[in-house]
PDB file of C-alpha atoms in Angstrom:
ATOM      1  CA  MET A   1      -3.117  -9.382   4.945  1.00  0.00           C
ATOM      2  CA  LEU A   2       0.264  -7.675   4.665  1.00  0.00           C
ATOM      3  CA  ILE A   3       0.770  -4.187   3.262  1.00  0.00           C
ATOM      4  CA  THR A   4       3.967  -2.919   1.687  1.00  0.00           C
ATOM      5  CA  ILE A   5       5.603   0.061   3.386  1.00  0.00           C
ATOM      6  CA  GLY A   6       9.040   0.024   1.774  1.00  0.00           C
ATOM      7  CA  LYS A   7      11.708  -1.663  -0.268  1.00  0.00           C
ATOM      8  CA  VAL A   8      15.265  -2.545   0.724  1.00  0.00           C
ATOM      9  CA  VAL A   9      17.527  -0.575  -1.628  1.00  0.00           C
ATOM     10  CA  LYS A  10      21.128  -1.327  -0.641  1.00  0.00           C
ATOM     11  CA  PRO A  11      23.494  -1.895   2.273  1.00  0.00           C
ATOM     12  CA  PHE A  12      24.977   1.162   3.903  1.00  0.00           C
ATOM     13  CA  GLY A  13      28.056   1.252   6.123  1.00  0.00           C
ATOM     14  CA  VAL A  14      29.949  -1.595   7.769  1.00  0.00           C
ATOM     15  CA  LYS A  15      27.224  -2.737  10.216  1.00  0.00           C
ATOM     16  CA  GLY A  16      24.783  -3.990   7.571  1.00  0.00           C
ATOM     17  CA  GLU A  17      22.302  -1.141   7.791  1.00  0.00           C
ATOM     18  CA  MET A  18      19.960  -1.043   4.813  1.00  0.00           C
ATOM     19  CA  LYS A  19      18.822   2.056   2.951  1.00  0.00           C
ATOM     20  CA  ILE A  20      15.042   1.888   2.515  1.00  0.00           C
ATOM     21  CA  GLU A  21      12.861   3.304  -0.240  1.00  0.00           C
ATOM     22  CA  PRO A  22       9.614   4.266   1.528  1.00  0.00           C
ATOM     23  CA  MET A  23       6.482   3.080  -0.282  1.00  0.00           C
ATOM     24  CA  THR A  24       4.080   4.859   2.023  1.00  0.00           C
ATOM     25  CA  ASP A  25       2.618   8.326   2.465  1.00  0.00           C
ATOM     26  CA  PHE A  26       4.003   8.169   6.010  1.00  0.00           C
ATOM     27  CA  PRO A  27       7.809   7.747   5.757  1.00  0.00           C
ATOM     28  CA  GLU A  28       8.118   8.472   9.496  1.00  0.00           C
ATOM     29  CA  ARG A  29       6.185   5.254  10.185  1.00  0.00           C
ATOM     30  CA  PHE A  30       9.440   3.256  10.283  1.00  0.00           C
ATOM     31  CA  THR A  31      10.245   4.834  13.660  1.00  0.00           C
ATOM     32  CA  GLY A  32       9.535   2.342  16.417  1.00  0.00           C
ATOM     33  CA  LEU A  33       9.290  -0.723  14.150  1.00  0.00           C
ATOM     34  CA  THR A  34      10.521  -3.832  15.929  1.00  0.00           C
ATOM     35  CA  ARG A  35       9.245  -6.579  13.643  1.00  0.00           C
ATOM     36  CA  VAL A  36       8.420  -6.660   9.926  1.00  0.00           C
ATOM     37  CA  TYR A  37       7.883  -9.164   7.156  1.00  0.00           C
ATOM     38  CA  LEU A  38      10.580  -9.290   4.503  1.00  0.00           C
ATOM     39  CA  VAL A  39       9.238 -10.508   1.169  1.00  0.00           C
ATOM     40  CA  SER A  40      11.557 -11.440  -1.695  1.00  0.00           C
ATOM     41  CA  PRO A  41      10.780 -10.524  -5.312  1.00  0.00           C
ATOM     42  CA  THR A  42       9.897 -14.221  -5.810  1.00  0.00           C
ATOM     43  CA  GLY A  43       7.390 -14.152  -2.928  1.00  0.00           C
ATOM     44  CA  LYS A  44       9.410 -15.804  -0.153  1.00  0.00           C
ATOM     45  CA  GLU A  45       8.165 -14.291   3.114  1.00  0.00           C
ATOM     46  CA  ILE A  46       9.934 -14.206   6.494  1.00  0.00           C
ATOM     47  CA  ALA A  47       9.107 -12.432   9.752  1.00  0.00           C
ATOM     48  CA  TRP A  48      12.143 -10.514  10.931  1.00  0.00           C
ATOM     49  CA  GLU A  49      13.334  -8.394  13.853  1.00  0.00           C
ATOM     50  CA  VAL A  50      14.314  -4.758  13.317  1.00  0.00           C
ATOM     51  CA  LYS A  51      17.279  -3.897  15.574  1.00  0.00           C
ATOM     52  CA  SER A  52      17.386  -0.169  14.852  1.00  0.00           C
ATOM     53  CA  VAL A  53      15.903   2.596  12.720  1.00  0.00           C
ATOM     54  CA  ARG A  54      17.497   5.921  11.908  1.00  0.00           C
ATOM     55  CA  TYR A  55      16.923   8.669   9.367  1.00  0.00           C
ATOM     56  CA  ALA A  56      19.454  10.623   7.332  1.00  0.00           C
ATOM     57  CA  GLY A  57      18.140  13.352   5.068  1.00  0.00           C
ATOM     58  CA  GLY A  58      14.623  12.007   5.554  1.00  0.00           C
ATOM     59  CA  VAL A  59      15.639   8.551   4.289  1.00  0.00           C
ATOM     60  CA  PRO A  60      15.119   5.595   6.651  1.00  0.00           C
ATOM     61  CA  PHE A  61      17.971   3.194   7.360  1.00  0.00           C
ATOM     62  CA  LEU A  62      17.094  -0.085   9.078  1.00  0.00           C
ATOM     63  CA  LEU A  63      19.325  -2.649  10.743  1.00  0.00           C
ATOM     64  CA  PHE A  64      17.841  -6.146  10.707  1.00  0.00           C
ATOM     65  CA  SER A  65      18.760  -8.833  13.202  1.00  0.00           C
ATOM     66  CA  GLY A  66      21.194 -11.327  11.648  1.00  0.00           C
ATOM     67  CA  TYR A  67      22.166  -9.013   8.788  1.00  0.00           C
ATOM     68  CA  ASP A  68      25.149  -7.426  10.525  1.00  0.00           C
ATOM     69  CA  SER A  69      27.543  -6.990   7.615  1.00  0.00           C
ATOM     70  CA  PRO A  70      27.276  -5.441   4.149  1.00  0.00           C
ATOM     71  CA  GLU A  71      27.825  -8.874   2.573  1.00  0.00           C
ATOM     72  CA  LYS A  72      25.031 -10.475   4.587  1.00  0.00           C
ATOM     73  CA  ALA A  73      22.731  -7.478   4.040  1.00  0.00           C
ATOM     74  CA  LYS A  74      23.123  -7.768   0.244  1.00  0.00           C
ATOM     75  CA  GLU A  75      21.094 -10.994   0.460  1.00  0.00           C
ATOM     76  CA  ILE A  76      17.916  -8.957   1.005  1.00  0.00           C
ATOM     77  CA  ASN A  77      18.521  -6.259  -1.634  1.00  0.00           C
ATOM     78  CA  GLY A  78      15.270  -5.608  -3.478  1.00  0.00           C
ATOM     79  CA  TRP A  79      13.093  -7.281  -0.839  1.00  0.00           C
ATOM     80  CA  PHE A  80       9.879  -5.588   0.249  1.00  0.00           C
ATOM     81  CA  ILE A  81       9.152  -4.548   3.820  1.00  0.00           C
ATOM     82  CA  LYS A  82       5.606  -5.341   4.875  1.00  0.00           C
ATOM     83  CA  VAL A  83       3.508  -5.050   8.011  1.00  0.00           C
ATOM     84  CA  PRO A  84       0.127  -6.535   8.962  1.00  0.00           C
ATOM     85  CA  GLU A  85      -2.853  -4.504   7.762  1.00  0.00           C
ATOM     86  CA  GLU A  86      -3.865  -3.753  11.355  1.00  0.00           C
ATOM     87  CA  GLU A  87      -0.561  -1.867  11.808  1.00  0.00           C
ATOM     88  CA  ALA A  88      -1.396   0.602   9.013  1.00  0.00           C
ATOM     89  CA  VAL A  89      -1.295   4.255  10.026  1.00  0.00           C
ATOM     90  CA  PRO A  90      -4.892   5.364  10.703  1.00  0.00           C
ATOM     91  CA  LEU A  91      -6.263   7.665   8.000  1.00  0.00           C
ATOM     92  CA  PRO A  92      -8.614  10.617   8.412  1.00  0.00           C
ATOM     93  CA  GLU A  93     -12.339  10.006   7.973  1.00  0.00           C
ATOM     94  CA  GLY A  94     -13.292   9.736   4.300  1.00  0.00           C
ATOM     95  CA  THR A  95      -9.859   8.623   3.071  1.00  0.00           C
ATOM     96  CA  TYR A  96      -8.852   5.073   2.247  1.00  0.00           C
ATOM     97  CA  TYR A  97      -5.867   2.932   1.487  1.00  0.00           C
ATOM     98  CA  TRP A  98      -5.878   1.524  -2.024  1.00  0.00           C
ATOM     99  CA  PHE A  99      -5.762  -2.028  -0.680  1.00  0.00           C
ATOM    100  CA  GLU A 100      -9.067  -1.324   1.104  1.00  0.00           C
ATOM    101  CA  LEU A 101     -10.741  -0.337  -2.173  1.00  0.00           C
ATOM    102  CA  ILE A 102      -9.489  -3.080  -4.481  1.00  0.00           C
ATOM    103  CA  GLY A 103     -12.046  -5.872  -4.616  1.00  0.00           C
ATOM    104  CA  MET A 104     -14.922  -3.623  -3.561  1.00  0.00           C
ATOM    105  CA  GLU A 105     -18.281  -4.137  -5.243  1.00  0.00           C
ATOM    106  CA  VAL A 106     -19.554  -0.969  -6.939  1.00  0.00           C
ATOM    107  CA  VAL A 107     -23.225  -0.066  -7.231  1.00  0.00           C
ATOM    108  CA  SER A 108     -24.935   3.005  -8.630  1.00  0.00           C
ATOM    109  CA  ASP A 109     -26.967   5.299  -6.406  1.00  0.00           C
ATOM    110  CA  THR A 110     -30.027   3.757  -8.108  1.00  0.00           C
ATOM    111  CA  GLY A 111     -28.980   0.280  -6.913  1.00  0.00           C
ATOM    112  CA  GLU A 112     -27.571  -1.140 -10.165  1.00  0.00           C
ATOM    113  CA  LYS A 113     -24.567  -3.466  -9.748  1.00  0.00           C
ATOM    114  CA  LEU A 114     -21.734  -2.040 -11.831  1.00  0.00           C
ATOM    115  CA  GLY A 115     -18.743  -4.287 -11.133  1.00  0.00           C
ATOM    116  CA  THR A 116     -15.644  -4.467  -8.943  1.00  0.00           C
ATOM    117  CA  ILE A 117     -12.712  -2.146  -8.284  1.00  0.00           C
ATOM    118  CA  VAL A 118      -9.616  -3.921  -9.667  1.00  0.00           C
ATOM    119  CA  ASP A 119      -7.022  -1.145  -9.517  1.00  0.00           C
ATOM    120  CA  VAL A 120      -6.392   2.430  -8.411  1.00  0.00           C
ATOM    121  CA  PHE A 121      -4.026   4.994  -9.864  1.00  0.00           C
ATOM    122  CA  GLU A 122      -3.128   8.614  -9.286  1.00  0.00           C
ATOM    123  CA  THR A 123      -3.629  11.528 -11.633  1.00  0.00           C
ATOM    124  CA  GLY A 124      -2.662  15.115 -11.002  1.00  0.00           C
ATOM    125  CA  SER A 125      -5.987  16.094  -9.482  1.00  0.00           C
ATOM    126  CA  ASN A 126      -7.513  12.926  -8.010  1.00  0.00           C
ATOM    127  CA  ASP A 127      -7.244   9.166  -7.830  1.00  0.00           C
ATOM    128  CA  VAL A 128      -8.996   7.036 -10.435  1.00  0.00           C
ATOM    129  CA  TYR A 129     -10.662   3.719  -9.631  1.00  0.00           C
ATOM    130  CA  VAL A 130     -10.609   1.028 -12.293  1.00  0.00           C
ATOM    131  CA  LEU A 131     -14.026  -0.662 -12.401  1.00  0.00           C
ATOM    132  CA  LYS A 132     -14.266  -4.030 -14.135  1.00  0.00           C
ATOM    133  CA  GLN A 133     -17.463  -5.754 -15.239  1.00  0.00           C
ATOM    134  CA  ASP A 134     -17.796  -8.510 -17.831  1.00  0.00           C
ATOM    135  CA  GLY A 135     -14.204  -7.990 -18.995  1.00  0.00           C
ATOM    136  CA  LYS A 136     -14.714  -4.271 -19.634  1.00  0.00           C
ATOM    137  CA  GLU A 137     -12.770  -1.653 -17.651  1.00  0.00           C
ATOM    138  CA  THR A 138     -14.159   1.786 -16.821  1.00  0.00           C
ATOM    139  CA  TYR A 139     -12.270   4.592 -15.103  1.00  0.00           C
ATOM    140  CA  ILE A 140     -14.148   6.158 -12.209  1.00  0.00           C
ATOM    141  CA  PRO A 141     -12.868   9.541 -10.964  1.00  0.00           C
ATOM    142  CA  ALA A 142     -12.528   9.559  -7.181  1.00  0.00           C
ATOM    143  CA  THR A 143     -14.340  12.847  -6.669  1.00  0.00           C
ATOM    144  CA  ARG A 144     -17.077  13.914  -4.266  1.00  0.00           C
ATOM    145  CA  GLU A 145     -19.436  14.352  -7.218  1.00  0.00           C
ATOM    146  CA  VAL A 146     -19.082  10.676  -8.199  1.00  0.00           C
ATOM    147  CA  ILE A 147     -18.250   8.715  -5.031  1.00  0.00           C
ATOM    148  CA  ARG A 148     -21.274   8.789  -2.739  1.00  0.00           C
ATOM    149  CA  LEU A 149     -20.501   6.157  -0.093  1.00  0.00           C
ATOM    150  CA  VAL A 150     -17.655   3.804   0.762  1.00  0.00           C
ATOM    151  CA  ASP A 151     -18.573   1.009   3.163  1.00  0.00           C
ATOM    152  CA  LYS A 152     -15.324  -0.722   4.131  1.00  0.00           C
ATOM    153  CA  LYS A 153     -17.061  -3.339   6.282  1.00  0.00           C
ATOM    154  CA  ALA A 154     -19.436  -4.401   3.500  1.00  0.00           C
ATOM    155  CA  LYS A 155     -16.699  -3.941   0.826  1.00  0.00           C
ATOM    156  CA  ARG A 156     -19.158  -1.851  -1.188  1.00  0.00           C
ATOM    157  CA  MET A 157     -18.952   1.524  -2.919  1.00  0.00           C
ATOM    158  CA  THR A 158     -21.940   3.545  -4.096  1.00  0.00           C
ATOM    159  CA  ILE A 159     -21.367   5.986  -6.932  1.00  0.00           C
ATOM    160  CA  HIS A 160     -23.371   8.562  -8.887  1.00  0.00           C
ATOM    161  CA  VAL A 161     -23.083   7.746 -12.580  1.00  0.00           C
ATOM    162  CA  PRO A 162     -22.768  10.971 -14.596  1.00  0.00           C
ATOM    163  CA  ASP A 163     -23.905  10.945 -18.230  1.00  0.00           C
ATOM    164  CA  GLY A 164     -21.337   9.226 -20.459  1.00  0.00           C
ATOM    165  CA  LEU A 165     -19.328   7.587 -17.682  1.00  0.00           C
ATOM    166  CA  LEU A 166     -20.273   4.010 -18.553  1.00  0.00           C
ATOM    167  CA  ASP A 167     -20.462   4.458 -22.346  1.00  0.00           C
TER     168      ASP A 167
END
């Protein structure tokens, strides 16, 4: 599985460097990249060599092999930069990437099957997991009071269901 870490914004300079919009909590993760997957907005996917990475004002600029002019670099404007899941930056214990949560089965702490996580979004105070069962969506706050256990290997989440949550 590939995960998105950025998006090609526009060519910069005469060498074909590309300004990148980071789509990661770790914008420094571009340092040391040598190979990525470029994915077009239509889904075309190609493995590609990264010749150089530099930062200016905290913004990454990448030079891709074969895209050595602004005209050539324009061909990949709007493409996404992806890496294999196993190259994701390790997270601290008890934190998860959204892609790890989507598709997880959710059960209550009493053992009742509640549905599947289909989406995640941010709010000001915490993330919210979108639980879907029988066509109905329920928003689950990602708080310590509600989320009891996340088992990535089993793709299963156990939650405490407070009064009114599933109404």
